[in-house]
Coordinates of C-alpha atoms in Angstrom, one line a residue:
M40 CA -32.1 -135.1 77.4
D41 CA -30.5 -137.9 79.2
G42 CA -28.1 -135.6 81.9
D43 CA -32.0 -134.2 82.8
R44 CA -33.2 -137.6 83.5
V45 CA -34.2 -137.9 87.4
E46 CA -32.8 -141.2 88.5
I47 CA -34.9 -143.7 90.6
D48 CA -33.6 -146.7 92.4
G49 CA -36.6 -149.1 93.1
G50 CA -35.1 -151.7 94.8
I51 CA -34.7 -149.1 98.5
M52 CA -37.1 -149.3 101.0
E53 CA -40.3 -150.8 100.4
G54 CA -39.2 -151.4 97.1
G55 CA -42.1 -152.4 95.1
G56 CA -44.5 -151.0 92.5
Q57 CA -45.6 -148.5 94.6
I58 CA -42.1 -146.6 93.8
L59 CA -43.4 -146.8 90.5
R60 CA -46.5 -145.0 90.8
V61 CA -45.2 -142.5 92.7
S62 CA -42.4 -141.6 90.8
T63 CA -44.5 -141.8 87.8
A64 CA -47.2 -139.5 87.8
L65 CA -45.0 -137.1 89.8
S66 CA -42.9 -137.3 86.7
C67 CA -46.0 -137.2 84.3
L68 CA -46.6 -134.1 86.2
L69 CA -43.9 -132.0 86.7
G70 CA -42.7 -132.8 83.6
L71 CA -39.4 -134.8 84.6
P72 CA -37.8 -137.7 82.3
L73 CA -37.2 -140.4 84.9
R74 CA -34.8 -143.2 84.8
V75 CA -36.4 -146.1 87.2
R76 CA -33.7 -149.2 87.5
R77 CA -34.2 -152.2 89.9
I78 CA -37.6 -152.2 89.6
R79 CA -39.2 -154.8 92.3
A80 CA -36.0 -156.0 92.5
G81 CA -36.5 -157.5 96.0
R82 CA -40.0 -159.5 94.9
S83 CA -39.9 -163.2 94.3
Q84 CA -40.9 -162.3 90.4
P85 CA -38.8 -159.1 90.3
G86 CA -39.1 -156.7 87.6
L87 CA -42.8 -155.4 85.9
R88 CA -45.8 -157.1 86.7
P89 CA -49.2 -156.7 84.2
Q90 CA -50.4 -154.7 86.8
H91 CA -47.6 -151.9 86.8
L92 CA -47.2 -151.7 82.8
S93 CA -50.6 -151.2 82.1
G94 CA -50.1 -148.4 85.3
L95 CA -47.1 -147.2 82.9
E96 CA -48.3 -147.1 79.8
I97 CA -51.8 -145.3 81.2
I98 CA -49.5 -142.4 82.6
R99 CA -47.7 -142.5 79.1
D100 CA -51.5 -142.3 77.2
L101 CA -52.4 -139.6 79.6
C102 CA -49.6 -137.3 78.4
E103 CA -48.7 -138.7 74.9
G104 CA -45.6 -140.0 77.1
K105 CA -42.0 -142.2 75.6
L106 CA -41.8 -145.2 77.6
E107 CA -39.0 -147.6 77.3
G108 CA -38.5 -150.6 79.0
G109 CA -42.0 -151.5 78.9
E110 CA -42.6 -154.6 78.9
I111 CA -43.4 -157.6 81.5
G112 CA -40.2 -158.8 83.8
S113 CA -38.6 -155.2 83.2
T114 CA -36.5 -154.3 85.9
E115 CA -35.7 -150.9 84.1
I116 CA -37.2 -148.0 82.6
T117 CA -37.3 -144.4 81.2
F118 CA -40.5 -142.0 80.9
T119 CA -40.4 -139.0 78.9
P120 CA -43.9 -137.2 80.0
G121 CA -45.5 -134.7 77.3
K122 CA -48.3 -132.8 78.8
I123 CA -51.3 -133.9 80.5
K124 CA -54.8 -134.3 78.2
G125 CA -58.1 -135.4 79.5
G126 CA -60.7 -137.1 77.7
I127 CA -61.0 -141.5 77.3
H128 CA -58.3 -143.9 78.6
I129 CA -58.4 -147.1 78.9
A130 CA -56.0 -149.5 81.5
D131 CA -56.2 -153.4 81.4
T132 CA -54.3 -155.7 83.1
K133 CA -56.1 -158.3 81.4
T134 CA -55.7 -160.4 84.7
A135 CA -56.6 -159.8 88.6
G136 CA -54.4 -156.5 88.8
S137 CA -56.2 -154.1 90.7
V138 CA -58.0 -151.5 89.3
C139 CA -57.6 -149.6 92.8
L140 CA -53.6 -149.4 91.9
L141 CA -54.4 -148.2 88.6
M142 CA -56.6 -145.2 90.0
Q143 CA -54.0 -144.4 92.9
V144 CA -51.1 -143.6 89.9
A145 CA -53.8 -141.9 87.5
M146 CA -55.8 -139.8 89.5
P147 CA -53.3 -137.2 90.8
C148 CA -52.1 -136.8 86.8
V149 CA -55.6 -136.3 85.5
L150 CA -56.5 -133.5 88.3
F151 CA -54.2 -131.3 86.7
A152 CA -55.2 -131.7 82.9
A153 CA -56.3 -129.6 80.4
S154 CA -60.1 -130.8 80.3
P155 CA -61.9 -133.8 82.3
S156 CA -61.0 -137.2 82.4
E157 CA -62.6 -140.6 82.0
L158 CA -61.0 -143.7 82.8
H159 CA -61.4 -147.1 82.1
L160 CA -60.3 -148.8 84.7
K161 CA -60.3 -153.0 84.0
G162 CA -58.7 -155.9 86.1
G163 CA -59.4 -157.5 89.9
T164 CA -61.8 -155.1 91.8
N165 CA -61.6 -157.1 94.8
A166 CA -58.0 -158.3 95.0
E167 CA -55.2 -159.5 97.2
M168 CA -52.2 -157.1 97.7
A169 CA -54.2 -153.7 97.1
P170 CA -57.1 -152.2 98.0
Q171 CA -60.9 -153.0 97.3
I172 CA -62.7 -151.6 95.5
D173 CA -65.5 -151.3 98.3
Y174 CA -62.6 -149.5 100.4
T175 CA -61.6 -146.9 97.9
V176 CA -65.4 -145.9 97.1
M177 CA -66.5 -146.4 101.3
V178 CA -63.1 -144.7 102.7
F179 CA -60.5 -143.2 100.4
K180 CA -62.9 -141.2 98.2
P181 CA -64.5 -139.2 100.8
I182 CA -61.1 -138.8 102.8
V183 CA -58.9 -137.5 99.5
E184 CA -61.7 -135.6 98.4
K185 CA -60.7 -133.2 101.4
F186 CA -58.2 -132.2 99.2
N187 CA -60.9 -130.4 97.4
F188 CA -61.7 -132.2 94.0
T189 CA -64.3 -135.2 93.5
F190 CA -65.1 -137.9 91.4
N191 CA -67.0 -140.5 90.3
C192 CA -66.6 -144.1 90.5
D193 CA -68.6 -146.4 89.1
I194 CA -68.4 -149.9 89.5
K195 CA -69.5 -151.7 85.8
K196 CA -68.3 -155.6 86.8
R197 CA -66.4 -156.6 90.2
G198 CA -63.2 -158.8 89.4
Y199 CA -61.7 -161.6 91.1
Y200 CA -58.2 -163.0 91.2
P201 CA -57.2 -165.1 89.2
Q202 CA -59.0 -164.2 86.0
G203 CA -59.7 -160.5 87.1
G204 CA -62.3 -159.1 84.3
G205 CA -63.4 -156.5 86.6
E206 CA -64.2 -153.3 85.4
V207 CA -64.8 -149.3 86.9
V208 CA -65.3 -146.0 85.8
V209 CA -63.8 -143.3 87.1
Q210 CA -64.7 -139.6 85.9
M211 CA -63.1 -136.2 87.0
S212 CA -62.5 -132.4 86.3
P213 CA -59.1 -131.1 86.7
V214 CA -58.7 -128.6 89.5
K215 CA -56.3 -125.6 89.6
E216 CA -54.7 -126.3 92.8
L217 CA -55.3 -128.2 95.5
S218 CA -55.9 -127.5 99.3
P219 CA -53.7 -128.7 101.9
I220 CA -55.8 -131.2 104.4
N221 CA -55.7 -131.7 108.6
L222 CA -57.2 -134.7 109.7
T223 CA -55.6 -134.4 113.5
E224 CA -58.7 -135.0 115.6
R225 CA -59.7 -138.4 116.1
G226 CA -62.9 -138.1 117.8
T227 CA -65.3 -141.4 119.2
V228 CA -66.8 -143.8 116.8
T229 CA -70.2 -143.6 116.2
K230 CA -71.1 -146.1 114.0
I231 CA -69.7 -149.3 112.4
Y232 CA -71.1 -150.7 108.9
G233 CA -69.6 -152.9 106.3
R234 CA -70.4 -155.6 103.5
A235 CA -69.9 -159.1 103.1
F236 CA -70.3 -160.6 99.6
V237 CA -69.8 -163.3 97.9
A238 CA -69.7 -163.6 94.5
G239 CA -70.3 -166.5 91.4
A240 CA -70.6 -170.1 92.9
L241 CA -70.5 -168.9 96.3
P242 CA -73.9 -169.5 98.6
I243 CA -75.1 -166.2 100.3
K244 CA -74.5 -168.1 103.8
L245 CA -70.8 -167.6 103.7
A246 CA -71.5 -163.9 103.4
K247 CA -73.8 -164.3 106.1
D248 CA -70.9 -165.9 107.8
M249 CA -68.4 -163.5 107.2
A250 CA -70.8 -160.9 108.9
A251 CA -71.4 -162.7 111.6
A252 CA -68.1 -163.5 112.7
A253 CA -66.8 -159.6 112.2
V254 CA -69.9 -158.6 114.3
R255 CA -68.6 -161.1 117.3
C256 CA -65.1 -159.6 116.8
I257 CA -65.5 -156.5 117.4
R258 CA -68.8 -156.5 120.0
K259 CA -65.9 -158.4 122.6
E260 CA -63.9 -154.5 122.4
I261 CA -66.6 -152.2 121.7
R262 CA -70.6 -153.4 123.3
D263 CA -72.8 -150.6 122.9
L264 CA -73.0 -150.1 119.1
Y265 CA -75.0 -151.4 116.4
I266 CA -72.7 -152.9 113.9
N267 CA -74.6 -153.3 110.1
I268 CA -72.7 -155.2 108.6
Q269 CA -74.7 -156.6 105.0
P270 CA -74.0 -159.9 103.4
V271 CA -74.4 -159.3 99.7
R272 CA -74.4 -161.9 96.8
E273 CA -73.0 -160.0 93.6
P274 CA -75.9 -159.7 90.9
D275 CA -74.2 -162.5 88.2
D276 CA -74.3 -159.6 85.7
Q277 CA -72.2 -157.3 87.6
A278 CA -69.5 -160.0 88.7
F279 CA -66.8 -161.9 86.7
G280 CA -65.4 -165.7 88.3
T281 CA -65.9 -166.2 92.0
G282 CA -64.6 -164.6 95.0
S283 CA -65.9 -163.3 98.5
G284 CA -64.8 -160.5 101.5
I285 CA -65.9 -158.1 103.3
I286 CA -64.8 -154.6 104.5
V287 CA -66.0 -152.8 107.4
V288 CA -65.7 -149.3 108.7
A289 CA -66.1 -146.8 111.0
E290 CA -66.9 -143.7 111.0
T291 CA -66.5 -141.2 114.0
S292 CA -67.9 -137.4 115.6
T293 CA -65.2 -135.8 113.6
G294 CA -66.0 -138.0 110.0
C295 CA -62.9 -140.0 110.0
L296 CA -63.2 -143.0 108.8
L297 CA -61.4 -146.1 109.3
A298 CA -61.6 -149.8 108.2
G299 CA -60.4 -153.2 108.0
S300 CA -60.7 -155.6 105.3
S301 CA -60.1 -159.5 103.8
L302 CA -60.5 -161.5 100.9
G303 CA -61.8 -165.2 101.1
K304 CA -59.7 -168.0 99.2
R305 CA -60.6 -171.6 99.3
G306 CA -59.6 -173.2 101.9
K307 CA -59.6 -170.7 103.8
N308 CA -62.5 -170.8 106.5
S309 CA -65.6 -167.5 106.2
D310 CA -65.2 -166.7 110.3
K311 CA -61.5 -166.8 110.2
V312 CA -62.2 -163.9 106.5
G313 CA -64.5 -162.0 109.2
I314 CA -62.4 -161.9 111.8
E315 CA -59.3 -160.6 110.0
A316 CA -60.9 -158.0 109.2
A317 CA -62.4 -157.1 112.5
E318 CA -59.5 -157.5 113.7
I319 CA -57.2 -154.7 111.3
L320 CA -60.3 -152.3 112.2
L321 CA -59.3 -152.7 115.7
R322 CA -56.3 -152.2 115.7
N323 CA -56.8 -149.3 113.4
L324 CA -59.1 -147.9 115.9
K325 CA -56.3 -148.7 119.0
H326 CA -53.3 -146.7 118.1
G327 CA -55.8 -143.2 117.8
G328 CA -54.8 -142.0 114.5
T329 CA -57.3 -140.4 111.7
V330 CA -56.6 -142.6 109.3
D331 CA -56.1 -146.3 109.2
D332 CA -52.8 -148.2 107.8
S333 CA -54.0 -148.3 104.5
L334 CA -55.2 -144.9 103.6
Q335 CA -51.8 -143.5 105.2
D336 CA -49.7 -143.9 102.0
Q337 CA -52.5 -142.9 99.5
L338 CA -52.6 -139.4 101.1
I339 CA -49.0 -138.6 100.7
I340 CA -48.7 -137.6 97.1
F341 CA -51.8 -135.7 97.6
M342 CA -50.2 -133.7 100.8
A343 CA -46.7 -133.0 98.3
L344 CA -48.6 -131.3 95.2
A345 CA -52.0 -129.2 97.6
K346 CA -51.1 -125.7 98.6
G347 CA -49.9 -125.0 102.2
V348 CA -49.4 -126.9 105.1
S349 CA -51.5 -130.4 105.6
R350 CA -51.4 -132.4 108.9
V351 CA -52.2 -135.8 109.5
K352 CA -52.5 -137.7 112.4
S353 CA -52.1 -141.5 112.1
G354 CA -50.9 -144.7 113.8
P355 CA -47.1 -145.9 113.2
I356 CA -45.9 -144.9 110.1
T357 CA -45.8 -147.9 107.4
L358 CA -42.6 -148.5 105.1
H359 CA -45.1 -147.9 102.3
T360 CA -45.9 -144.3 103.6
Q361 CA -42.0 -144.0 104.7
T362 CA -41.5 -144.8 100.9
A363 CA -43.8 -142.5 99.2
I364 CA -42.7 -139.4 101.4
H365 CA -39.0 -140.6 100.2
F366 CA -39.8 -140.3 96.7
A367 CA -41.8 -137.2 97.5
E368 CA -39.5 -135.2 98.7
Q369 CA -36.9 -136.7 96.0
L370 CA -39.1 -135.3 93.4
T371 CA -41.3 -132.5 94.5
K372 CA -40.2 -129.2 96.4
A373 CA -42.4 -130.5 99.2
K374 CA -41.4 -131.1 102.8
F375 CA -42.5 -133.8 105.3
T376 CA -41.8 -134.4 108.7
V377 CA -43.1 -136.9 111.1
T378 CA -43.5 -136.6 114.4
K379 CA -44.6 -138.5 117.7
S380 CA -47.2 -136.9 118.8
E381 CA -47.9 -135.8 122.3
E382 CA -50.9 -137.5 123.5
E383 CA -52.5 -137.7 126.7
D384 CA -52.9 -141.1 126.4
P385 CA -49.4 -142.7 126.6
S386 CA -50.7 -145.9 125.4
K387 CA -51.5 -144.4 122.1
D388 CA -48.2 -144.8 119.3
T389 CA -49.5 -142.1 117.1
Y390 CA -47.8 -139.8 114.6
I391 CA -48.3 -136.2 113.2
I392 CA -47.3 -136.3 109.4
E393 CA -46.8 -132.6 107.9
C394 CA -46.5 -131.5 104.6
Q395 CA -45.4 -128.1 103.4
G396 CA -46.6 -128.8 99.9
M397 CA -45.3 -127.7 96.6
G398 CA -48.3 -125.8 95.6
M399 CA -48.8 -127.5 92.4
I400 CA -51.1 -125.6 90.0
N401 CA -52.7 -126.5 87.2
P402 CA -51.3 -125.3 84.0
N403 CA -53.8 -125.2 81.4
L404 CA -56.5 -123.7 83.8

């Protein structure tokens, strides 16, 4: 069997957990046995962290596969997938490991399951180094659903760094195939809205300060639009631990959604948190792409699986995106091309990511 294993070098390019997420999801979908070596080789703590292990375990459980080397700190795993089944699956990082990243690895797989799935994902909902759950619901969800599927994401409890304790429940039904997407017209910004939140021991004043600072920062660039950022205190029964943060979303006339977000932490001024989110949003609006820098790489696996040609106009291609493309092409028959967009406006740094998808068909439907 080992002769047929696909060999993945987990230490190249972005060199992080994303290589593991893309390659194990595709391994599961395509029935390809996999060996990943040099996992997170360049990181300060190399090898599997609780976050990555939970992701591997949920994929293993989804398809009744075999996983070897699945322990914390392991730098090499082998994975032998089985048949993807629906039903209820639970993944718990037992830390502030991101539920959004667990969703990233599991979602492509359950789309091609035999029956509907319910994923109970436990860990951090608003954690560093990962999309916040608010981003997943407000930006990722409406855009990824353009591939012609829907899912439901119920935030049962929010969890923050360091102890996690959050839980989201994702429900989705399988599809026969995915449609390609065409996101090439940015349009003009029509609305800017968001939420600034505090939870646990923090006063609502922090949320108000974050929101006000973000509004002031955006006002300098965009004067004629009402900016609606709601300050909220998460109800005590819907949040575990203490945390704060903000997300600001811009919606355009063509239905594009771009965002900036930031998390509070001890010793970080709340104005700074708001300004950080606003600056990320403004940077994403400046490049002229139809997707922001966080969404770019999350769309790659779906473009690779879809039937037909997908086109997405983006800002500069992130290392995460280059990495996702590299492994999607290594494992599937999808072909990607990235070209500089021929813009009317030479100051814009935009690219077209085009993909001839492999046209994955759900064998169970």
